[in-house]
Tab-separated table of C-alpha atoms (C1' of nucleotides) in Angstrom:
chain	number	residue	atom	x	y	z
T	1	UNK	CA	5.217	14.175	-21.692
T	2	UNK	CA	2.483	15.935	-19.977
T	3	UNK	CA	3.116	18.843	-21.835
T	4	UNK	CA	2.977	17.088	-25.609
T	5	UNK	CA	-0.658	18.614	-26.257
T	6	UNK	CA	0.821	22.021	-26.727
T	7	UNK	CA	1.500	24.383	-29.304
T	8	UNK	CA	4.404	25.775	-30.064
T	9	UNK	CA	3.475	29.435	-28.742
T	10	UNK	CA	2.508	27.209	-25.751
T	11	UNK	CA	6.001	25.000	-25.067
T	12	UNK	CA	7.183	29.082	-25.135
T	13	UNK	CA	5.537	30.486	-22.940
T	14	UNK	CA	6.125	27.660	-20.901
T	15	UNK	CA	9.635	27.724	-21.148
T	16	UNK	CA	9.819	31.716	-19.444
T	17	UNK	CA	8.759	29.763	-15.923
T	18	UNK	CA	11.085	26.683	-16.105
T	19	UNK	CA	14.174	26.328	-14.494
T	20	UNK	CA	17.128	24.231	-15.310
T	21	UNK	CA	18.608	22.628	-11.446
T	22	UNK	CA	21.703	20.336	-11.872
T	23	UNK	CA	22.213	17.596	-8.690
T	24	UNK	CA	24.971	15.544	-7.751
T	25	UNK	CA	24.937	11.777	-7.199
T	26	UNK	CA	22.706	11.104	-4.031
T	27	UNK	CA	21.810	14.887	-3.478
T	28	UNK	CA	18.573	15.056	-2.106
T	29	UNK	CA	15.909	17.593	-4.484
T	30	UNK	CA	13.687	17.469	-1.031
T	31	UNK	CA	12.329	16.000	1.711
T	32	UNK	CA	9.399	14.345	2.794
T	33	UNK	CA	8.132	17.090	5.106
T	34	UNK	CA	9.721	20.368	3.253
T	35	UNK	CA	7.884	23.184	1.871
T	36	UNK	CA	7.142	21.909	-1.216
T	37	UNK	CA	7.768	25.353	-3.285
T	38	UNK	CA	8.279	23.087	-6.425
T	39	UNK	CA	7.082	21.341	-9.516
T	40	UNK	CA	9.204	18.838	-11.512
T	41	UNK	CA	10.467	17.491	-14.790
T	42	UNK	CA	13.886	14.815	-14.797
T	43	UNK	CA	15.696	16.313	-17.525
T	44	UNK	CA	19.128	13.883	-17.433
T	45	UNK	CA	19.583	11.134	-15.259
T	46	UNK	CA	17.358	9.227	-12.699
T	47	UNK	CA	15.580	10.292	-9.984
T	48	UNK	CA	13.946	8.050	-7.002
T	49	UNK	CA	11.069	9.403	-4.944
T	50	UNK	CA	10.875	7.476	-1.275
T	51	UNK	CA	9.757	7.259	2.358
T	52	UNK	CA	11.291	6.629	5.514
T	53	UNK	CA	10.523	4.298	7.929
T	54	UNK	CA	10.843	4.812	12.007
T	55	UNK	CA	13.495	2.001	11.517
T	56	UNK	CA	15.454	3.945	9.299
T	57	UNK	CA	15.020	1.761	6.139
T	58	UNK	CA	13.641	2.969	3.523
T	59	UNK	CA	11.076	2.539	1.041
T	60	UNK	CA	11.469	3.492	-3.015
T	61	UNK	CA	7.989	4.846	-4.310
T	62	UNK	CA	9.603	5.053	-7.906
T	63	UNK	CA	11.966	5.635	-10.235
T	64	UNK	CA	11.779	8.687	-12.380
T	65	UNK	CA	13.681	8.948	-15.969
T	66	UNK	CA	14.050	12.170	-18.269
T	67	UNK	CA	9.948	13.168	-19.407
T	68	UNK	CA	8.604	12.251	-16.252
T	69	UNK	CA	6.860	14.432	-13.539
T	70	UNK	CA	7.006	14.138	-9.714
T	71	UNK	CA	6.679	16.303	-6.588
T	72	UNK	CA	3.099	17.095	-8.372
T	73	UNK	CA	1.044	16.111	-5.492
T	74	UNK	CA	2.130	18.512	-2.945
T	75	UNK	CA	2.152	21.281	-5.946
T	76	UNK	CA	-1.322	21.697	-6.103
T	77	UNK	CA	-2.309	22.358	-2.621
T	78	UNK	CA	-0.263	24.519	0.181
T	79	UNK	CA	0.682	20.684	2.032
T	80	UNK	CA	4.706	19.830	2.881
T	81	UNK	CA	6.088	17.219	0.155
T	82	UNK	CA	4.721	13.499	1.190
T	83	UNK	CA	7.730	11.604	0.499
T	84	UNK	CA	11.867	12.811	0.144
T	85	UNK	CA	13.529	12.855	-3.679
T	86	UNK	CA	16.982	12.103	-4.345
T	87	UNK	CA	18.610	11.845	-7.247
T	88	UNK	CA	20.228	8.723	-8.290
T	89	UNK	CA	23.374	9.856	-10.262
T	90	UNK	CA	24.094	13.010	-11.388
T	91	UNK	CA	21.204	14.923	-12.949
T	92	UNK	CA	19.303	17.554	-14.443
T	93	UNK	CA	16.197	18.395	-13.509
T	94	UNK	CA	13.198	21.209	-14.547
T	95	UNK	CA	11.216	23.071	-12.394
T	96	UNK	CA	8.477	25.214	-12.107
T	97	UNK	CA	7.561	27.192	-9.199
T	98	UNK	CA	4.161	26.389	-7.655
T	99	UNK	CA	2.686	29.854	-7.805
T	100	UNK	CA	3.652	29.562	-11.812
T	101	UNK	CA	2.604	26.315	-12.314
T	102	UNK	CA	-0.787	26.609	-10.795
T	103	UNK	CA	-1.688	29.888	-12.512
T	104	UNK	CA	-0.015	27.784	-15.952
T	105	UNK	CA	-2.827	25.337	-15.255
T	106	UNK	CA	-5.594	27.621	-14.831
T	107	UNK	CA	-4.998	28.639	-18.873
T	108	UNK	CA	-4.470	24.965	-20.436
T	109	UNK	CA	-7.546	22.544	-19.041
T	110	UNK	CA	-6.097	20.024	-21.202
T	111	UNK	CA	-2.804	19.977	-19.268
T	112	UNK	CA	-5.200	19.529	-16.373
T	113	UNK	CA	-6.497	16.544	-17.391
T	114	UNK	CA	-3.315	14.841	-18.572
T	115	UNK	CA	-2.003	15.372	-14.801
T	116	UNK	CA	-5.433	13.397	-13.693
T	117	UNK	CA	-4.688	10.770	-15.895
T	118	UNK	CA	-1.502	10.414	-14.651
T	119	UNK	CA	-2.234	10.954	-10.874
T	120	UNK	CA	-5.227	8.207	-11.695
T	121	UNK	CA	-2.846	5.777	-12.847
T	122	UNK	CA	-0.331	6.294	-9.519
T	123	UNK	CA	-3.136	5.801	-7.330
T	124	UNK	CA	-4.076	2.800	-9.319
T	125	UNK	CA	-0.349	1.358	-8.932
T	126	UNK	CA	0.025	2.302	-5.447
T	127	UNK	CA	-2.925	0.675	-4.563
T	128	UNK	CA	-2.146	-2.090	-6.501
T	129	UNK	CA	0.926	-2.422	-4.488
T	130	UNK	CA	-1.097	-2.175	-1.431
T	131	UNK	CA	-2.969	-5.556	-2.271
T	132	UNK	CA	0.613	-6.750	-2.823
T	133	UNK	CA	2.442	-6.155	-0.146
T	134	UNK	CA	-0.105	-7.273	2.244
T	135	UNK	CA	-1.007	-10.624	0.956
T	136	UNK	CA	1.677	-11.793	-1.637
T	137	UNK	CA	5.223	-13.616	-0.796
T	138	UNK	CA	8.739	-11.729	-1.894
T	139	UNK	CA	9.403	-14.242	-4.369
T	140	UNK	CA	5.582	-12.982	-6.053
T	141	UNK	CA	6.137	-9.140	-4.888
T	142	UNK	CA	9.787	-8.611	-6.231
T	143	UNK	CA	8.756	-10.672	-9.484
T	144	UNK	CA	5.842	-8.328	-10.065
T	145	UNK	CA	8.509	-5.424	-9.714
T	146	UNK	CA	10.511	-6.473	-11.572
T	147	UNK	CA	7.925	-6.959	-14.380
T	148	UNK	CA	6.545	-3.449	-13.991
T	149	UNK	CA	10.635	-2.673	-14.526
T	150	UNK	CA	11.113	-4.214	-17.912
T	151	UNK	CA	7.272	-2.890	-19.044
T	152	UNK	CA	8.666	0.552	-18.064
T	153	UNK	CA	12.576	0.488	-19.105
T	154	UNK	CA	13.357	-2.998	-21.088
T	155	UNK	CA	14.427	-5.934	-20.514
T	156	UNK	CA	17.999	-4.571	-18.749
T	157	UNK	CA	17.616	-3.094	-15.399
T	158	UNK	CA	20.187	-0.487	-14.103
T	159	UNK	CA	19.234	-1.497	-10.564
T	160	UNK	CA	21.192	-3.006	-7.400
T	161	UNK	CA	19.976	-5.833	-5.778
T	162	UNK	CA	19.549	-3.258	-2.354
T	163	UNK	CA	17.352	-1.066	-4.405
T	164	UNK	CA	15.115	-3.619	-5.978
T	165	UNK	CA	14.735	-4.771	-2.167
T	166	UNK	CA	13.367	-1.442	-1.614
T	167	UNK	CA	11.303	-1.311	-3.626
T	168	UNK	CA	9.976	-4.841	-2.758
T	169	UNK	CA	9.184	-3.993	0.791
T	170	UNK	CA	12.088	-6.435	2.230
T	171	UNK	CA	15.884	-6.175	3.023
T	172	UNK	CA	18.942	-6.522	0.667
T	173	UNK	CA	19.688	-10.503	1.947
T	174	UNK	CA	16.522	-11.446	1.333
T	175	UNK	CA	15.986	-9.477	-2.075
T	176	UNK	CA	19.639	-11.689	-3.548
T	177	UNK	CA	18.416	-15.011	-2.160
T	178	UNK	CA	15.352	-14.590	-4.024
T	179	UNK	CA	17.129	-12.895	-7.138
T	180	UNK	CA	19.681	-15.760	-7.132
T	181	UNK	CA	16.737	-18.611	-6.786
T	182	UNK	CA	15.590	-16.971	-10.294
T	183	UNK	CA	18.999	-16.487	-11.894
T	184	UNK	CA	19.485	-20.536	-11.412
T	185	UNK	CA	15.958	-21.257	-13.438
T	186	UNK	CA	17.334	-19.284	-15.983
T	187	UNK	CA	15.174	-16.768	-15.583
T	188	UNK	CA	17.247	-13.521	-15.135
T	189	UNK	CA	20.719	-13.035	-15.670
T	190	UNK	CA	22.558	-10.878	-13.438
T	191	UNK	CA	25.533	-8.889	-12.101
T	192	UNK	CA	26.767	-6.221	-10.402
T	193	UNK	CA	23.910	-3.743	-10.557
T	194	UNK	CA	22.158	-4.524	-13.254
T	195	UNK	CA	19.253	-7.518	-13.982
T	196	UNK	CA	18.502	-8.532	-17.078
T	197	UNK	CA	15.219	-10.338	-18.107
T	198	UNK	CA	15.485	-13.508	-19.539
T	199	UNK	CA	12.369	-15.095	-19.583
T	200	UNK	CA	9.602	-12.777	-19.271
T	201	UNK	CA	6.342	-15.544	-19.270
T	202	UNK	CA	8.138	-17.678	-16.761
T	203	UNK	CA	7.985	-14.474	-14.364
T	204	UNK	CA	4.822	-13.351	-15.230
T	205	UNK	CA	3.819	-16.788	-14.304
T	206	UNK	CA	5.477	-16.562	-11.144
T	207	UNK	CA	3.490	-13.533	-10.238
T	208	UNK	CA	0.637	-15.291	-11.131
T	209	UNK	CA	0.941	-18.026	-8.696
T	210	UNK	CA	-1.993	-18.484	-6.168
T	211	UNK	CA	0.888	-20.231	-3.637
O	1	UNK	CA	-18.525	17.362	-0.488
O	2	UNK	CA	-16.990	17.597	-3.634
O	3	UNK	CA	-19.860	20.046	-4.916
O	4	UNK	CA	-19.835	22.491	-2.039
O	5	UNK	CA	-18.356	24.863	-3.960
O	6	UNK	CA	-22.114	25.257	-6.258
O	7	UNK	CA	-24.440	27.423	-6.606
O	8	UNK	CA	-28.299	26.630	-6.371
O	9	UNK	CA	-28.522	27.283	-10.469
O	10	UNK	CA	-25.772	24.426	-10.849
O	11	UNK	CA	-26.851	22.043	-8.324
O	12	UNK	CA	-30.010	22.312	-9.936
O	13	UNK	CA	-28.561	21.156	-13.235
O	14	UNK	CA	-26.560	18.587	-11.465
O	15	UNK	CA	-29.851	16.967	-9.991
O	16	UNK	CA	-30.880	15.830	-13.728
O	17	UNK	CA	-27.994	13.650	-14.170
O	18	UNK	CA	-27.611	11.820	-10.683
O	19	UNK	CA	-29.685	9.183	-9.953
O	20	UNK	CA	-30.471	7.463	-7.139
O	21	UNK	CA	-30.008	3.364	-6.250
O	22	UNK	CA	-30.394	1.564	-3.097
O	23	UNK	CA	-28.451	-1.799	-2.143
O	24	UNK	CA	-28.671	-4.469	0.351
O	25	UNK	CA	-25.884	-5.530	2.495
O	26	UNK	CA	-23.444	-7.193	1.500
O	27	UNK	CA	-24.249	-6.010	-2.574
O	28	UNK	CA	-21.297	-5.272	-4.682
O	29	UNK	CA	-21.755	-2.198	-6.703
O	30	UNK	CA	-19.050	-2.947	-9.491
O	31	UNK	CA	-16.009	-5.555	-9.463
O	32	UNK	CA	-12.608	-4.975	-9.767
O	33	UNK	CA	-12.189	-5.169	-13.880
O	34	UNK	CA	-15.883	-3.991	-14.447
O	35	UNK	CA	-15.713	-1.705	-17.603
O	36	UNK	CA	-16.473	1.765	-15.781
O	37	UNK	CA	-19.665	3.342	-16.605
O	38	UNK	CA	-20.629	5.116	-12.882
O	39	UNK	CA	-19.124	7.384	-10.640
O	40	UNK	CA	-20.540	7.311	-7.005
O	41	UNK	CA	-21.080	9.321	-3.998
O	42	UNK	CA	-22.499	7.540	-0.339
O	43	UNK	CA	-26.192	8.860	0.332
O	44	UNK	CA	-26.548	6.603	3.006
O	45	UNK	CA	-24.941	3.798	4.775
O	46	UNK	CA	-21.288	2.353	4.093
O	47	UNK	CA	-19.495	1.141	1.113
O	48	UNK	CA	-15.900	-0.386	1.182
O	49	UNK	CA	-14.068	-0.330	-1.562
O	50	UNK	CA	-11.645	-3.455	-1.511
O	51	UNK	CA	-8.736	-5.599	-3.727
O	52	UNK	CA	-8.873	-9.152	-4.058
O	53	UNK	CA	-5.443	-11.052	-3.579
O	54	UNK	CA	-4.505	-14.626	-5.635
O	55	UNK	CA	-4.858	-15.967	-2.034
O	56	UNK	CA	-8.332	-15.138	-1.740
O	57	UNK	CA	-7.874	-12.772	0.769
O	58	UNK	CA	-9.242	-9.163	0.427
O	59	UNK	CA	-7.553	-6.091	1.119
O	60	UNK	CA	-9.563	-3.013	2.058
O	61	UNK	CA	-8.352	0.021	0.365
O	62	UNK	CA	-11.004	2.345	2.295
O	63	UNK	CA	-14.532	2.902	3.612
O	64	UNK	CA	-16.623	5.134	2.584
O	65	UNK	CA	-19.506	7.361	4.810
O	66	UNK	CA	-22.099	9.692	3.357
O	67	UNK	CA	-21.178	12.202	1.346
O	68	UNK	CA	-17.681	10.725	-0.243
O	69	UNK	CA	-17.200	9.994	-3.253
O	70	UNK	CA	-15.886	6.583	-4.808
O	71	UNK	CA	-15.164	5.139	-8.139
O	72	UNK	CA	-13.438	8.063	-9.896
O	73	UNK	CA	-10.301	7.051	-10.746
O	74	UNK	CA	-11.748	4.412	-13.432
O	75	UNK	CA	-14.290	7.348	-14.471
O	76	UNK	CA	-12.094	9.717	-16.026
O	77	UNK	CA	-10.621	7.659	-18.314
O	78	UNK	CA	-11.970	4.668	-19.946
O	79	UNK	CA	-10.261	2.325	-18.026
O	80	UNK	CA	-11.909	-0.521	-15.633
O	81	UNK	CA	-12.415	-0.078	-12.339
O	82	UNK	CA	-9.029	-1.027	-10.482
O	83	UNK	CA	-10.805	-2.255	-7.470
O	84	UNK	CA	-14.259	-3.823	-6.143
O	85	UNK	CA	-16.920	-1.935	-4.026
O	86	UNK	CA	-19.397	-3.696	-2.006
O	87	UNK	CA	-21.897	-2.122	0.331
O	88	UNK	CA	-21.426	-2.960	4.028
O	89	UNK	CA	-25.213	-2.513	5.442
O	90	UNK	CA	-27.686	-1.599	3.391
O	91	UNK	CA	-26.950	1.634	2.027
O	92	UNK	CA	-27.992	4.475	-0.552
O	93	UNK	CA	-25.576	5.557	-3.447
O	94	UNK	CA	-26.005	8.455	-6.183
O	95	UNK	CA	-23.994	7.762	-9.269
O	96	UNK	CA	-23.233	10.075	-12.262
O	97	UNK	CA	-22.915	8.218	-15.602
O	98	UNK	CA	-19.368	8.665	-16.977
O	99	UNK	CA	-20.099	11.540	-20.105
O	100	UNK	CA	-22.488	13.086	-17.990
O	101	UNK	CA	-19.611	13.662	-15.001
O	102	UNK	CA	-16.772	14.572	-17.417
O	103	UNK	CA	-19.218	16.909	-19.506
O	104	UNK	CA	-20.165	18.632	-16.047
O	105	UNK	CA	-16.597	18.616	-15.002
O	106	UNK	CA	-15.925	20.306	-18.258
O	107	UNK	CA	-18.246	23.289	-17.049
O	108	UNK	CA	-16.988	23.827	-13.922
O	109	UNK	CA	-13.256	23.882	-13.198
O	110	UNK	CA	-13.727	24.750	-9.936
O	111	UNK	CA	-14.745	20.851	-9.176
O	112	UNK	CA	-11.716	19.498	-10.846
O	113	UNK	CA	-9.468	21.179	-8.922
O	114	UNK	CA	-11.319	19.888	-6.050
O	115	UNK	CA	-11.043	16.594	-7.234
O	116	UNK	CA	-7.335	16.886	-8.016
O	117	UNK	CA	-7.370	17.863	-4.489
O	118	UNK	CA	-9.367	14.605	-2.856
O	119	UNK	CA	-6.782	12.556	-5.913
O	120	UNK	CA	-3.698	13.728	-4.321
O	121	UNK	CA	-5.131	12.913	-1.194
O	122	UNK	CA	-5.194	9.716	-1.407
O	123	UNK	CA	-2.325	9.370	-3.371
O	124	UNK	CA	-0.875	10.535	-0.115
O	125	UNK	CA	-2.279	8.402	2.083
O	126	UNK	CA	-1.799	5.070	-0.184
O	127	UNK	CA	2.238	6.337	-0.235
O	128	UNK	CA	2.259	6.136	3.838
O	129	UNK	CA	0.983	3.095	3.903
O	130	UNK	CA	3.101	1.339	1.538
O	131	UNK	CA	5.725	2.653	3.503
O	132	UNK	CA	4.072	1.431	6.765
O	133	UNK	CA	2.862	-2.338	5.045
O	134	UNK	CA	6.791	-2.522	3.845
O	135	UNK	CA	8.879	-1.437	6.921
O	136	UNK	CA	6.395	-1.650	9.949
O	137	UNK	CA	4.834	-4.190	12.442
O	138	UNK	CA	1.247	-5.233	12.545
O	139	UNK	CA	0.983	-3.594	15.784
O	140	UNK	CA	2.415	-0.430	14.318
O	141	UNK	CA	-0.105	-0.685	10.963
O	142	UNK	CA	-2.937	-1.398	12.980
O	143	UNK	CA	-2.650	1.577	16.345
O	144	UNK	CA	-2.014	3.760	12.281
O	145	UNK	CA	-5.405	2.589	10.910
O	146	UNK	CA	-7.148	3.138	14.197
O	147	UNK	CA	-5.753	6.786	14.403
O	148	UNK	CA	-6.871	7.260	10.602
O	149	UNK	CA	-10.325	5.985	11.818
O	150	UNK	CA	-10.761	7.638	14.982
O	151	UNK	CA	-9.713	11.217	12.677
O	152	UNK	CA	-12.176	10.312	10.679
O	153	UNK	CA	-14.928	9.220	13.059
O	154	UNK	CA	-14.756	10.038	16.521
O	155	UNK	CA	-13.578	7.785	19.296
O	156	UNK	CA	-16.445	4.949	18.515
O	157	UNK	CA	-15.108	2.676	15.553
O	158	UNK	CA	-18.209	0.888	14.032
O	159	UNK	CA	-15.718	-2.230	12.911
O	160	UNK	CA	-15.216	-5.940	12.997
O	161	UNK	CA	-11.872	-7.203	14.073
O	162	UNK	CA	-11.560	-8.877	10.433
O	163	UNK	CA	-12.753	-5.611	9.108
O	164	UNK	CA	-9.723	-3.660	10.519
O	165	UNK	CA	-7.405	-6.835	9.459
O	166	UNK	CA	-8.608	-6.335	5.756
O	167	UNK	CA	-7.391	-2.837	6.642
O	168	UNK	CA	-4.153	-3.558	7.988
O	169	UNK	CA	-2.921	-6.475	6.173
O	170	UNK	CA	-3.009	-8.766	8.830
O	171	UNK	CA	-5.109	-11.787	9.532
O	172	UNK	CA	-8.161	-11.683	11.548
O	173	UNK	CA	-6.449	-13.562	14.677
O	174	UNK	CA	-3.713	-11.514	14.831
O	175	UNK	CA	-5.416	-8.229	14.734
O	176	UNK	CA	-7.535	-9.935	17.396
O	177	UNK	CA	-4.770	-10.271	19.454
O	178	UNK	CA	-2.761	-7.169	18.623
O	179	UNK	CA	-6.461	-5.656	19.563
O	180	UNK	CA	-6.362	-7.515	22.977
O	181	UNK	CA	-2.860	-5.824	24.426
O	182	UNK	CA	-4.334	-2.770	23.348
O	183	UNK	CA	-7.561	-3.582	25.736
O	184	UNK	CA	-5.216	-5.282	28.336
O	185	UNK	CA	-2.817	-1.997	28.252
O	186	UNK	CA	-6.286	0.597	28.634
O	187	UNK	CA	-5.495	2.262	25.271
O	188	UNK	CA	-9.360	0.897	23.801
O	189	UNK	CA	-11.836	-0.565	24.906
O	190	UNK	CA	-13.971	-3.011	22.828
O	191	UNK	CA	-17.234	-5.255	22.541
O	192	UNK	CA	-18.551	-7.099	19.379
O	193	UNK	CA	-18.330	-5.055	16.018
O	194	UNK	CA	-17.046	-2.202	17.777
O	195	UNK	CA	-13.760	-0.669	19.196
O	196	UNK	CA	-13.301	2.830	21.047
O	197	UNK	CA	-10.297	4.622	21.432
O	198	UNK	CA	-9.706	5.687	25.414
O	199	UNK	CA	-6.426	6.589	24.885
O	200	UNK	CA	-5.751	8.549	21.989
O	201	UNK	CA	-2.048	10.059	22.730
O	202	UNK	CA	-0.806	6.554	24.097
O	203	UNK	CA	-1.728	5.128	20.284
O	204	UNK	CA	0.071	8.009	18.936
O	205	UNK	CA	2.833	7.024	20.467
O	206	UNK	CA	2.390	3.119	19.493
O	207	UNK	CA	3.139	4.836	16.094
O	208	UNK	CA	5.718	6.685	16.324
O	209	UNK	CA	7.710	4.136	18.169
O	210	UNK	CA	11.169	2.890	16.203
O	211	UNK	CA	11.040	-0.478	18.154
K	1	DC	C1'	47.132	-2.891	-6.252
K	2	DG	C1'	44.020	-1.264	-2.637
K	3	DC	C1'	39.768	0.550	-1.256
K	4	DC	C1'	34.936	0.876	-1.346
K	5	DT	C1'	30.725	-0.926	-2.396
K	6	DA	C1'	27.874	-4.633	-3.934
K	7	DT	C1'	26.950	-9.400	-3.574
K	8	DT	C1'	26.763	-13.748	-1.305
K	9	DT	C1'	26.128	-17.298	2.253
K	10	DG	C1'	24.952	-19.240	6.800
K	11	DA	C1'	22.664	-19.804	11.146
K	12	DA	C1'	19.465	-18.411	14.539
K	13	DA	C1'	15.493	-16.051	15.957
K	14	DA	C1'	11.336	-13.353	15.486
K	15	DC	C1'	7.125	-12.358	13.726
K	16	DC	C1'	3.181	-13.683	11.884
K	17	DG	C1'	0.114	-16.904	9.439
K	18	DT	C1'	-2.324	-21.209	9.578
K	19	DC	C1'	-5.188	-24.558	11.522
K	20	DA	C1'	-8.239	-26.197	14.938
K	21	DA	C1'	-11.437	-25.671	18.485
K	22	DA	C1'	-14.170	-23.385	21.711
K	23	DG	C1'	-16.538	-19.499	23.732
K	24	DT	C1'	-19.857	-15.543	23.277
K	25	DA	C1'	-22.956	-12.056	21.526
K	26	DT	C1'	-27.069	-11.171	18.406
K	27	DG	C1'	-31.108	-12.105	16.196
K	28	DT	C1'	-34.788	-15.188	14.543
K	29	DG	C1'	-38.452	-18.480	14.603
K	30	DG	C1'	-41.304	-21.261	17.055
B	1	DC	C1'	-39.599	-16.432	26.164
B	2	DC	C1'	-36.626	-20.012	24.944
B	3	DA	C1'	-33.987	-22.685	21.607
B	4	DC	C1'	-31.190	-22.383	18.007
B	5	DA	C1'	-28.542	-20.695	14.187
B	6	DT	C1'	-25.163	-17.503	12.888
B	7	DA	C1'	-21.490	-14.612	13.020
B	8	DC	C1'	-17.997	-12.608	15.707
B	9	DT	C1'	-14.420	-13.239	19.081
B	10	DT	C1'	-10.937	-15.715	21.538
B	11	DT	C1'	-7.140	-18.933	22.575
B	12	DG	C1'	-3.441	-22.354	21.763
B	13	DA	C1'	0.039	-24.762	19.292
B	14	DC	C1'	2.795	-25.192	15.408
B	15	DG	C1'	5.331	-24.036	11.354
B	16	DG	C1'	7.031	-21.235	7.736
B	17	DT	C1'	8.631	-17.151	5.737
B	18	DT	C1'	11.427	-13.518	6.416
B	19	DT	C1'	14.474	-10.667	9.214
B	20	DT	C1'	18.585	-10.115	11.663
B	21	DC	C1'	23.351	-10.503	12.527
B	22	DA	C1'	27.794	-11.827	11.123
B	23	DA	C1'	31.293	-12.727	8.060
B	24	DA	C1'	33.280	-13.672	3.687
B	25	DT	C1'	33.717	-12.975	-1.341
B	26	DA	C1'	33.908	-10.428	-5.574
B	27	DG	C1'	33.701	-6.488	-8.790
B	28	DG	C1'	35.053	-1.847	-10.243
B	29	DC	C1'	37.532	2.495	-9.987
B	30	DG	C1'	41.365	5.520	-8.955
DNA sequence: CGCCTATTTGAAAACCGTCAAAGTATGTGG
DNA sequence: CCACATACTTTGACGGTTTTCAAATAGGCG
């Protein structure tokens, strides 16, 4: 995706510094703290970038699906990853080492300016989130996730009802209570990990909601 | 900050297209939504840049001293501002019109990596405290935000107690008495509009605590 | 069919927000 | 210099949302 301003000669050239990295269900790609040495691409599969808390829970920053970047922000300057990437079932990802990617940069400007657009637009969400999770209910905060979900992948969610809690900001129980309280107004369906979106305006409204 | 990197010729040429523009207190330089037509830097004084919840409520996303810059993630693309900034005491801002920034930034690479730098910066910080808003206790947030502060600007924190509960997420009472143990336990000390840090290693450890 | 994981439900408690009221600095005008 | 207005700080009581802990149910895969 970031890379769709390029020429062919380009996408080539390119291709001599990317590696292809298969991972297992669950296998960790890094974590929050390594050396970040690398750059990269989901290829096949999903991958979910997160934090941990001092209580051991844990908190999803996103999602990633195939065309999608992450592990950018430590890539740029000699800092430690900021947040732990594991991949949600098996998958491929690409890589590029930092060294390669930097000096990559330094010959396509327009390359660097898709990656501020898109580092623009996280810092937008996160803060966004911010505002969120500091002043807004569950019921308003996992609605608003789950709107951002079906924007992003459609109206069926591949998601478990533990991972849309972290994502939320609150714990697995509280995450189904609020999920089921939707699912009898008819405005999701649901099962075994997986949501689907019924009734998109109704839970736009909800997020919407001053109380 | 952001222009250190200059020399003399090319601040020169950077003088012709800042301008200078005072504001009271209390002003508000652009609102969250505002189509985006400035990019700022402090000259003097102290903005806040700030999100506005359904609730009425507003969260504080950062202050900003002399010398930082603000407004830049709406000024790269042509997208609204994402949050509001309003001057705390009466303060002096330069601001860059939007073509006249990305023309400049076009010229000089070396500021756009700099700026990628101060992006992912605060990418990284907005990640940690999502993290910290989702999974941690107010008196966890706030000992976080004073540490940030005190980093930032020495053991005297020029802040109201509602100030650094628009920073934490919390209300103004309870930061007041979050802020009070802290007092009553010797780790600050603390008159009107003001709190200083006495005990810097003890409000580490306030942080780092799992319980 | 059996195991593992995901989902569900209930009850109690904790944390924090809300509301109300009062105390205390700071500055301003007379 | 004092009175007064204003904003900041403080305290208490109460209630609600959400977490925590515990246990039971249900779905999917080998």
């Amino acid at each position: 995706l970031i890379f769709s301003s390029l020429s062919d000669d380009e996408l080539t050239e390119l291709s001599t510094i990317v590696s292809e990295h298969s991972l297992n269900s669950e296998q960790y790609l890094f974590w929050e703290g390594d050396y970040a040495d690398y750059f990269y691409i989901v290829a096949q599969g999903k991958v979910k970038v997160l934090k941990h808390a001092t209580t051991g829970k844990e908190f999803i920053i996103a999602f990633f699906s195939p065309g999608e970047m992450f592990g950018e922000v430590a890539a740029f300057e000699k800092k430690p990853y900021p947040a732990s990437a594991q991949a949600v079932s098996a998958s491929v990802v690409f890589r590029i080492q930092r060294e390669d990617f930097i000096s990559f940069l330094n010959k396509h400007p327009q390359v660097v300016l898709r990656i501020i657009g898109i580092l623009s637009e996280r810092l937008r969400v996160a803060q966004s989130r911010l505002r969120d999770l500091a002043a807004e209910r569950v019921e308003q905060r996992l609605a608003g996730i789950l709107l951002m979900l079906t924007t992003k992948l459609g109206p069926t969610l591949p998601f478990t009802r533990q991972e849309i809690a972290d994502m939320t900001g609150t714990t697995t129980e509280t995450a189904i209570r609020v999920i089921s309280q939707l699912k009898d107004r008819r405005i999701i369906k649901s099962s075994r990990g997986q949501i689907e979106i019924i009734d998109e305006p109704n839970l736009r409204r909800l997020t919407e909601d001053s109380h």
